[in-house]
Amino acid sequence: MADELDALLKHPGEWLRGVGPVADIVMSSRIRLARNLEKIPFATRATDESQAKVLTLVKEALGRVPSLERALFLELGGLTEVDRQFLVERHLVSREHVVNPEHKAVVIGEGEAISIMVNEEDHLRIQVLQSGLSLPEAWAMMDTLDDELSQALPYAFSPEWGYLTCCPTNVGTGMRGSVMLHLPALVITKQINKVLHAITKLGLTARGFYGEGTEATGNFFQISNQVALGRSEDELVENLQRIMKQVIENEQSARQTLLSSGRVQLEDRLWRAYGLLKHARTMSSVETLDLLSAVRLGVDLGLMANGAAPAGGNGLDRTAVNELFLYSQPAHLQKLEGKALSVQERDAKRAELIRKRLGAKQ
Amino acid sequence: MVCELCKQSQATVHLTEIVNEQMSELHLCEACANQKGAQVESHFGLADLLSGLSDFGKTPEVEEVSSKACPNCGMTYEQFRKVGRLGCSECYPAFKRSLGTLLKRIHGSPVHVGKSPARAAGTKAAKGAPSLPELKRKLEKAIKDEAFEEAAALRDVIRRAEHEEHQKPKK
Ligand SMILES: [Zn+2]
Ligand SMILES: [Zn+2]
């Protein structure tokens, strides 16, 4: 089990490569589908037997799903707590999914673009995660995968109400689309609340870096929409993509304002963040997110790429910064070290990892 | 904006639900949102909806089903109203009447217009989205029942379905 996870540890998921449309502002695009199996009780009425049955059915079906060739099937009950946390940090499973790990599983596709939570609130929560603003591409991949799964498993579906879900708010398409945005300029120029307010008026929700119910640290905002019944999947995707483009334009113009009206102050702020990251001896997760956000802005604005050590040596490109976001998280640090670490030990190890990756001499 | 729970910190997490063009919002600070976590995410809105439903739940038909149980999993409508979650796929047909009203309030539309498993199998009419004649029958009935909102929604669906027919053959 752990061997398979150690293989994942070697590389970040595809979605963290920092490529794709407007990857300077959009970290990732995600589509999630809720799917259930006919007649088998939902989480509310589930028994040990019914959950075991879902696991068996899904495991057996995998061989008949071409999109999931070479996918991993991991039962969460058989993993250590650090390994489960590791999956959360990689955005492969939700926080709720690891709370009671018994009878729960995750299917992880190659490159981590696809993952399926088994026995979450719904029998299946299928996810496609891609780098950049790529909702239509993510949906295309999802559509194919979902078609394949629907031929391998008896989906609960009603012609009138669509895909039947545990919670009636998800019924219909069972779909939720979301985009992770990096909006530091809107935060610095204090326009972020206005923008978030406008977004909520359109029925969308905004959340922090780790998804549902978490704080918006490091200027990362996860914005998602969901109108499950009465709209087609394509409409939902187009609608979210369109609104995201407007938010992105706002961020772009705020970045231009910062550059034109206070470039020295901005550069000072970003280089100070870089200095701290490169030399500090202890570093908390929250501080790391904030400082990395600043460095990422500097890289994305082209303010930092040439200033430091020669390219390749200073760790200052988007992919490298993205990797730091991932590897500086608690479970990743502990897996890299190969042992459990206290909070103090982690803060020291985190600072050390960042210094190394940013090419500090000591 | 100040957090609605602790009334101290700045509210940075905004949750919204739109029901029948009425918007309700919950503004929380990060700490409170964190604490409430998934609870807020999943229950906000639905709880309101369900309590809203109980106001006009005095109508005979809703009372009639409250003790009715799903033949497959045994959940009653009363239990569903407490937890806000259904018990299995067969709860949907079992609580069809009350759920229909609820789903319309949540989603603003009574019919699914997205993809279907049957489309994947290449037999659109067999089990998947309602066929055009079927939709037109529903429309006629809606007009007869003077359910104009539903009729308007159905008309949109039919228009789209007809449009799609023209755009074949794909899949
Ligand atoms: Zn608060
Ligand atoms: Zn049931």
XYZ file of C-alpha atoms and ligand atoms in Angstrom:
535
model
C 0.000 0.000 0.000
C 2.431 2.609 1.199
C 4.754 1.732 -1.690
C 2.156 2.968 -4.139
C 1.842 6.221 -2.243
C 5.601 6.599 -2.096
C 5.572 6.457 -5.892
C 3.115 9.375 -5.924
C 5.378 11.312 -3.573
C 8.101 11.520 -6.233
C 6.120 13.838 -8.498
C 3.385 16.395 -8.036
C 0.073 15.635 -9.772
C -0.374 16.784 -13.377
C -2.620 19.616 -12.222
C 0.248 21.324 -10.371
C 2.433 21.721 -13.433
C 1.424 25.371 -13.718
C 0.560 25.152 -17.398
C -2.612 25.706 -19.403
C -4.685 28.823 -20.097
C -4.050 31.744 -17.700
C -1.981 29.510 -15.428
C -0.484 32.689 -13.943
C -3.810 33.266 -12.165
C -5.649 29.958 -12.330
C -3.993 27.170 -10.398
C -6.441 24.438 -11.378
C -9.882 23.605 -12.721
C -11.970 20.830 -11.265
C -15.168 19.006 -12.134
C -16.839 16.723 -9.622
C -19.755 14.359 -10.233
C -21.903 12.636 -7.624
C -23.031 9.170 -8.692
C -24.849 6.401 -6.841
C -25.687 2.784 -7.468
C -29.272 1.657 -7.854
C -31.064 0.395 -4.742
C -27.951 0.202 -2.541
C -28.464 2.404 0.563
C -26.832 5.851 0.589
C -24.510 6.904 3.431
C -27.526 7.737 5.666
C -28.797 4.135 5.644
C -25.572 2.302 4.813
C -24.474 -0.850 6.638
C -21.072 -2.553 6.727
C -22.355 -5.056 4.165
C -23.807 -2.468 1.804
C -20.596 -0.437 1.876
C -18.502 -3.538 1.305
C -20.732 -4.350 -1.652
C -20.117 -0.915 -3.184
C -16.353 -1.389 -2.789
C -16.508 -4.792 -4.472
C -18.677 -3.564 -7.345
C -16.413 -0.597 -8.012
C -13.226 -2.614 -7.773
C -14.583 -5.179 -10.213
C -15.799 -2.494 -12.605
C -12.392 -0.801 -12.901
C -11.122 -3.395 -15.373
C -13.927 -2.465 -17.749
C -13.210 1.294 -17.665
C -10.549 2.258 -20.239
C -9.965 5.702 -18.675
C -8.871 3.974 -15.473
C -6.300 1.643 -16.901
C -3.404 1.430 -14.446
C -5.462 3.229 -11.782
C -4.735 2.637 -8.101
C -7.477 1.354 -5.824
C -6.708 2.153 -2.187
C -8.854 1.296 0.808
C -8.454 4.124 3.293
C -8.873 1.859 6.316
C -5.577 0.176 5.444
C -3.570 3.406 5.369
C -1.813 5.297 8.144
C -3.167 8.651 9.233
C -0.250 10.428 7.572
C -0.968 8.625 4.303
C -4.606 9.637 4.426
C -3.634 13.232 5.123
C -1.217 12.971 2.202
C -4.172 12.175 -0.092
C -6.055 15.217 1.221
C -3.056 17.472 0.599
C -2.872 16.220 -2.981
C -6.571 17.085 -3.439
C -7.318 13.443 -4.248
C -9.881 13.073 -1.454
C -11.934 15.489 0.641
C -11.331 16.081 4.348
C -14.670 14.437 5.163
C -13.642 11.315 3.300
C -10.802 10.529 5.728
C -12.728 11.212 8.962
C -14.076 7.674 9.275
C -11.863 5.737 6.893
C -13.458 2.304 7.370
C -15.122 0.990 4.195
C -13.931 3.972 2.192
C -11.656 3.902 -0.804
C -10.121 6.087 -3.454
C -9.362 5.317 -7.075
C -6.456 7.324 -8.474
C -5.914 7.568 -12.217
C -2.551 7.975 -13.863
C -1.069 11.432 -13.372
C -3.705 12.114 -10.687
C -5.990 13.943 -13.119
C -8.769 11.521 -12.186
C -9.747 10.395 -8.727
C -12.854 8.728 -7.368
C -13.899 8.737 -3.744
C -15.849 5.581 -2.972
C -18.421 5.594 -0.142
C -18.241 9.297 0.579
C -21.659 10.916 0.981
C -22.488 9.436 -2.412
C -21.276 6.009 -3.519
C -19.025 7.701 -6.052
C -17.632 11.203 -6.076
C -15.719 11.399 -9.325
C -13.185 14.170 -9.808
C -11.188 15.484 -12.752
C -8.523 18.034 -11.878
C -6.482 19.950 -14.453
C -3.958 22.738 -14.518
C -4.989 26.253 -15.618
C -8.424 27.483 -16.683
C -9.531 24.304 -18.417
C -13.102 23.554 -17.408
C -14.233 22.459 -20.898
C -11.218 20.138 -21.173
C -11.830 18.775 -17.688
C -15.487 18.221 -18.545
C -14.608 16.393 -21.776
C -12.379 14.001 -19.846
C -15.062 13.566 -17.181
C -17.837 12.966 -19.709
C -15.926 10.078 -21.276
C -14.984 8.590 -17.916
C -18.562 8.867 -16.661
C -19.922 7.193 -19.815
C -17.506 4.334 -19.330
C -18.389 3.973 -15.656
C -22.114 4.040 -16.417
C -21.672 0.973 -18.598
C -19.761 -0.857 -15.908
C -21.970 0.064 -12.929
C -25.761 0.299 -12.390
C -26.140 4.074 -11.856
C -29.178 5.385 -9.996
C -30.855 7.582 -12.585
C -34.358 8.896 -13.207
C -35.306 10.371 -16.606
C -37.134 13.168 -14.831
C -34.674 14.054 -12.056
C -31.418 12.862 -13.500
C -28.701 11.303 -11.328
C -30.098 10.520 -7.887
C -27.979 11.662 -4.966
C -27.972 11.394 -1.210
C -28.526 15.145 -0.794
C -31.388 16.567 -2.860
C -29.323 19.687 -3.661
C -27.052 17.582 -5.894
C -29.721 15.752 -7.857
C -29.842 16.305 -11.622
C -26.424 16.563 -13.203
C -24.815 15.842 -9.812
C -22.118 18.178 -10.992
C -20.006 20.799 -9.297
C -17.402 22.802 -11.153
C -14.686 24.761 -9.381
C -11.624 26.813 -10.112
C -8.685 27.599 -7.823
C -7.607 31.187 -8.365
C -4.576 33.081 -7.102
C -5.774 36.656 -6.558
C -3.018 38.520 -4.667
C -3.446 41.821 -6.508
C -7.160 41.979 -5.712
C -6.283 41.334 -2.060
C -3.479 43.940 -1.960
C -5.666 46.561 -3.657
C -8.526 45.669 -1.264
C -10.973 44.864 -4.040
C -11.321 41.218 -3.167
C -14.446 41.529 -1.022
C -16.239 43.397 -3.767
C -15.368 40.683 -6.244
C -16.298 37.843 -3.890
C -19.559 39.561 -3.111
C -20.400 39.835 -6.807
C -19.583 36.161 -7.197
C -21.884 35.097 -4.387
C -24.647 37.197 -5.899
C -24.374 34.988 -8.955
C -24.962 31.952 -6.772
C -21.329 30.831 -6.627
C -19.354 30.072 -3.480
C -15.796 31.035 -2.541
C -13.503 29.021 -0.259
C -9.878 28.623 0.776
C -6.905 26.645 -0.504
C -7.870 23.279 0.947
C -11.451 23.404 -0.247
C -14.667 23.107 1.694
C -14.789 24.950 4.984
C -11.216 26.214 5.041
C -9.717 29.663 5.220
C -8.542 31.589 2.181
C -4.829 31.605 2.987
C -2.121 32.604 0.588
C -4.587 34.591 -1.517
C -5.979 31.399 -3.006
C -9.682 31.213 -3.590
C -11.645 28.230 -4.729
C -14.750 29.349 -6.528
C -17.409 26.854 -7.417
C -20.877 26.629 -8.848
C -23.642 24.172 -8.759
C -27.077 24.312 -10.318
C -27.728 20.670 -10.671
C -31.234 20.406 -12.071
C -32.627 22.130 -15.161
C -29.291 22.959 -16.787
C -27.077 20.821 -18.954
C -23.480 20.102 -18.012
C -22.213 22.162 -20.951
C -24.210 25.172 -19.802
C -22.798 24.869 -16.280
C -19.261 24.676 -17.603
C -19.701 27.624 -19.964
C -21.333 29.707 -17.259
C -18.550 29.125 -14.729
C -15.846 29.598 -17.332
C -17.411 32.923 -18.382
C -17.646 34.279 -14.828
C -14.077 33.154 -14.089
C -12.848 35.105 -17.099
C -14.335 38.256 -15.588
C -12.662 37.637 -12.236
C -9.385 36.996 -14.042
C -9.704 40.291 -15.918
C -10.204 42.052 -12.587
C -7.053 40.454 -11.181
C -5.106 41.297 -14.329
C -6.044 44.948 -14.162
C -5.275 45.084 -10.430
C -1.817 43.649 -11.211
C -1.282 46.345 -13.835
C -2.332 49.002 -11.329
C 0.193 47.688 -8.824
C 2.926 47.716 -11.456
C 2.193 51.178 -12.745
C 1.447 52.978 -9.491
C 3.759 51.365 -6.956
C 6.284 49.142 -8.638
C 9.094 49.747 -6.141
C 6.848 49.016 -3.159
C 5.540 45.903 -4.863
C 9.003 44.628 -5.742
C 10.168 45.339 -2.208
C 7.283 43.349 -0.769
C 7.889 40.368 -3.047
C 11.667 40.281 -2.558
C 11.254 40.494 1.207
C 9.044 37.418 1.030
C 11.707 35.694 -1.035
C 14.380 36.676 1.471
C 12.427 35.190 4.354
C 11.774 31.956 2.509
C 15.410 31.647 1.531
C 16.885 32.268 4.961
C 14.372 31.558 7.723
C 15.057 28.641 10.080
C 11.474 27.830 10.991
C 8.394 28.306 8.902
C 4.718 27.538 9.695
C 2.290 26.319 7.004
C 0.306 29.522 7.046
C 3.346 31.764 6.773
C 4.654 29.585 3.968
C 1.459 29.955 1.983
C 1.510 33.739 2.352
C 5.168 34.089 1.382
C 4.930 31.637 -1.499
C 1.927 33.565 -2.765
C 4.079 36.699 -2.942
C 6.907 34.873 -4.696
C 4.495 33.354 -7.149
C 3.151 36.794 -7.974
C 6.708 37.985 -8.574
C 7.394 35.057 -10.892
C 4.104 35.493 -12.746
C 4.770 39.210 -13.258
C 8.265 38.483 -14.535
C 9.751 40.550 -11.704
C 11.837 37.811 -10.160
C 12.963 35.416 -12.826
C 16.241 37.200 -13.657
C 17.208 38.835 -10.423
C 18.439 35.891 -8.388
C 20.835 33.066 -9.191
C 20.973 31.697 -12.765
C 17.794 30.080 -14.068
C 17.344 26.526 -12.875
C 19.426 27.176 -9.809
C 17.198 29.593 -7.926
C 13.992 27.582 -8.051
C 12.122 30.583 -9.312
C 9.710 29.284 -11.850
C 6.024 28.579 -11.515
C 6.331 24.803 -11.415
C 8.954 24.957 -8.694
C 6.842 27.328 -6.606
C 3.783 25.093 -7.106
C 5.794 22.119 -5.931
C 6.741 24.004 -2.781
C 3.048 24.629 -2.039
C 2.573 20.872 -2.147
C 5.709 19.552 -0.462
C 5.673 22.029 2.418
C 2.406 20.576 3.757
C 2.554 18.467 6.932
C 1.950 14.954 5.548
C 4.247 15.556 2.581
C 7.033 16.724 4.884
C 6.610 13.672 7.086
C 6.616 11.312 4.143
C 9.716 12.956 2.719
C 11.403 12.458 6.088
C 10.037 8.954 6.407
C 8.828 9.483 9.972
C 6.353 11.338 12.145
C 7.393 14.900 13.073
C 6.150 17.220 15.809
C 4.894 20.667 14.835
C 8.232 22.260 15.808
C 10.182 19.669 13.876
C 7.966 20.210 10.873
C 8.446 23.977 10.944
C 12.210 23.469 10.949
C 12.105 20.807 8.209
C 9.794 22.981 6.142
C 12.180 25.923 6.310
C 15.052 23.611 5.381
C 13.200 22.158 2.384
C 12.303 25.614 1.100
C 15.870 26.906 1.527
C 17.216 23.946 -0.409
C 14.723 24.270 -3.220
C 15.350 27.989 -3.530
C 19.057 27.268 -3.936
C 20.300 28.752 -0.666
C 23.937 27.896 0.068
C 23.165 26.931 3.652
C -18.370 42.897 6.747
C -18.334 41.252 10.177
C -18.731 37.526 10.799
C -22.318 36.625 11.604
C -21.360 34.058 14.200
C -18.687 35.626 16.415
C -19.512 39.194 15.361
C -15.831 40.070 15.706
C -13.640 39.037 12.819
C -13.877 40.067 9.216
C -16.175 37.767 7.240
C -14.277 36.250 4.352
C -16.261 33.121 3.647
C -19.537 33.770 1.925
C -22.167 31.148 1.426
C -25.146 31.753 -0.778
C -28.231 29.903 -1.784
C -30.780 31.127 -4.270
C -34.268 29.825 -3.915
C -37.106 31.077 -6.063
C -35.118 34.207 -6.808
C -34.721 34.809 -3.085
C -31.150 34.894 -1.965
C -30.009 33.994 1.517
C -26.450 34.541 2.617
C -24.206 33.522 5.459
C -21.034 35.514 6.032
C -18.414 33.955 8.282
C -14.858 34.606 9.347
C -12.286 31.971 8.538
C -12.135 30.573 12.061
C -15.893 30.170 12.365
C -16.221 28.756 8.876
C -13.473 26.315 9.731
C -15.233 25.289 12.881
C -18.540 24.810 11.191
C -16.743 23.232 8.265
C -18.681 20.804 6.218
C -21.690 21.358 8.413
C -22.257 24.818 6.956
C -21.503 23.629 3.473
C -24.008 20.858 3.488
C -26.815 22.052 5.694
C -27.063 25.740 5.092
C -29.906 26.433 2.769
C -31.370 23.001 2.916
C -32.414 23.373 6.529
C -34.068 26.661 5.628
C -35.753 25.065 2.698
C -37.055 22.221 4.752
C -38.380 24.471 7.475
C -39.886 26.634 4.750
C -41.532 23.542 3.452
C -43.039 22.728 6.809
C -44.825 26.117 6.871
C -46.889 25.230 3.944
C -46.479 21.611 4.890
C -49.924 21.884 6.468
C -51.407 20.957 3.152
C -52.916 17.465 3.255
C -50.637 15.885 0.651
C -47.446 16.594 2.553
C -48.898 15.283 5.793
C -50.076 12.269 3.956
C -46.541 11.181 3.047
C -44.714 12.133 6.245
C -45.124 8.661 7.723
C -44.768 6.856 4.428
C -41.638 4.707 4.204
C -39.425 3.884 1.251
C -40.070 0.236 0.327
C -36.365 -0.366 -0.375
C -34.519 1.201 2.582
C -37.279 1.957 5.068
C -36.601 5.682 5.417
C -39.693 7.774 6.103
C -40.332 11.261 4.766
C -40.280 12.503 8.339
C -36.745 11.140 8.797
C -35.661 12.689 5.523
C -36.900 16.057 6.711
C -34.804 15.740 9.849
C -31.511 14.807 8.219
C -31.928 16.443 4.821
C -30.549 13.350 3.119
C -32.290 10.529 1.319
C -31.789 6.850 2.074
C -31.471 5.278 -1.375
C -32.389 5.722 -5.015
C -35.883 4.301 -4.389
C -36.695 7.079 -1.893
C -37.117 9.381 -4.880
C -40.108 7.611 -6.433
C -41.455 6.844 -2.944
C -41.590 10.540 -1.956
C -42.231 11.770 -5.478
C -44.903 14.369 -4.727
C -43.255 16.193 -1.849
C -39.801 15.866 -3.324
C -41.008 17.325 -6.595
C -42.049 20.492 -4.795
C -38.802 20.607 -2.824
C -36.571 20.024 -5.833
C -38.320 22.781 -7.710
C -37.677 25.149 -4.826
C -34.018 24.178 -4.584
C -33.187 24.174 -8.252
C -35.826 26.448 -9.763
C -36.580 23.809 -12.350
C -38.402 20.500 -12.231
C -36.640 18.545 -14.991
C -33.207 17.122 -15.669
C -31.774 18.270 -18.984
C -28.246 16.924 -18.746
C -26.684 13.697 -19.889
C -27.953 10.208 -19.140
C -26.388 6.757 -18.750
C -28.430 5.518 -21.703
C -26.829 8.025 -24.012
C -23.544 6.328 -23.236
C -25.048 2.999 -24.182
C -26.294 4.538 -27.417
C -29.972 3.937 -26.744
C -31.281 7.362 -26.004
C -34.961 6.460 -25.766
C -34.531 3.288 -23.791
C -33.800 4.567 -20.312
C -32.212 7.978 -20.633
C -33.507 11.533 -20.925
C -37.189 11.788 -21.802
C -37.890 11.493 -25.532
C -39.345 14.417 -27.468
C -42.887 12.995 -27.675
C -42.720 12.260 -23.971
C -41.650 15.837 -23.233
C -44.440 17.204 -25.410
C -46.962 15.077 -23.536
C -45.615 16.489 -20.261
C -45.925 19.999 -21.667
C -49.550 19.502 -22.683
C -50.350 18.186 -19.244
C -48.573 21.096 -17.549
C -50.570 23.593 -19.609
C -53.782 21.771 -18.817
C -52.920 21.833 -15.093
C -52.072 25.549 -15.418
C -48.573 24.800 -14.110
C -47.162 27.590 -16.205
C -43.739 27.765 -14.623
C -43.198 24.115 -15.319
C -44.593 24.537 -18.822
C -42.102 27.317 -19.552
C -39.228 25.159 -18.312
C -40.424 22.247 -20.414
C -40.686 24.451 -23.469
C -37.013 25.399 -23.038
C -36.069 21.775 -22.693
C -37.994 20.828 -25.841
C -36.435 23.659 -27.788
C -32.978 22.480 -26.768
C -33.766 18.856 -27.506
C -34.997 19.781 -30.979
C -31.880 21.817 -31.536
C -29.779 18.843 -30.486
C -31.650 16.541 -32.888
C -30.545 18.812 -35.731
C -26.967 18.748 -34.597
C -26.514 15.000 -34.735
C -24.862 12.659 -35.499
C -22.508 12.894 -32.591
C -22.107 9.894 -30.319
Zn -16.444 34.471 13.312
Zn -34.964 4.519 0.202
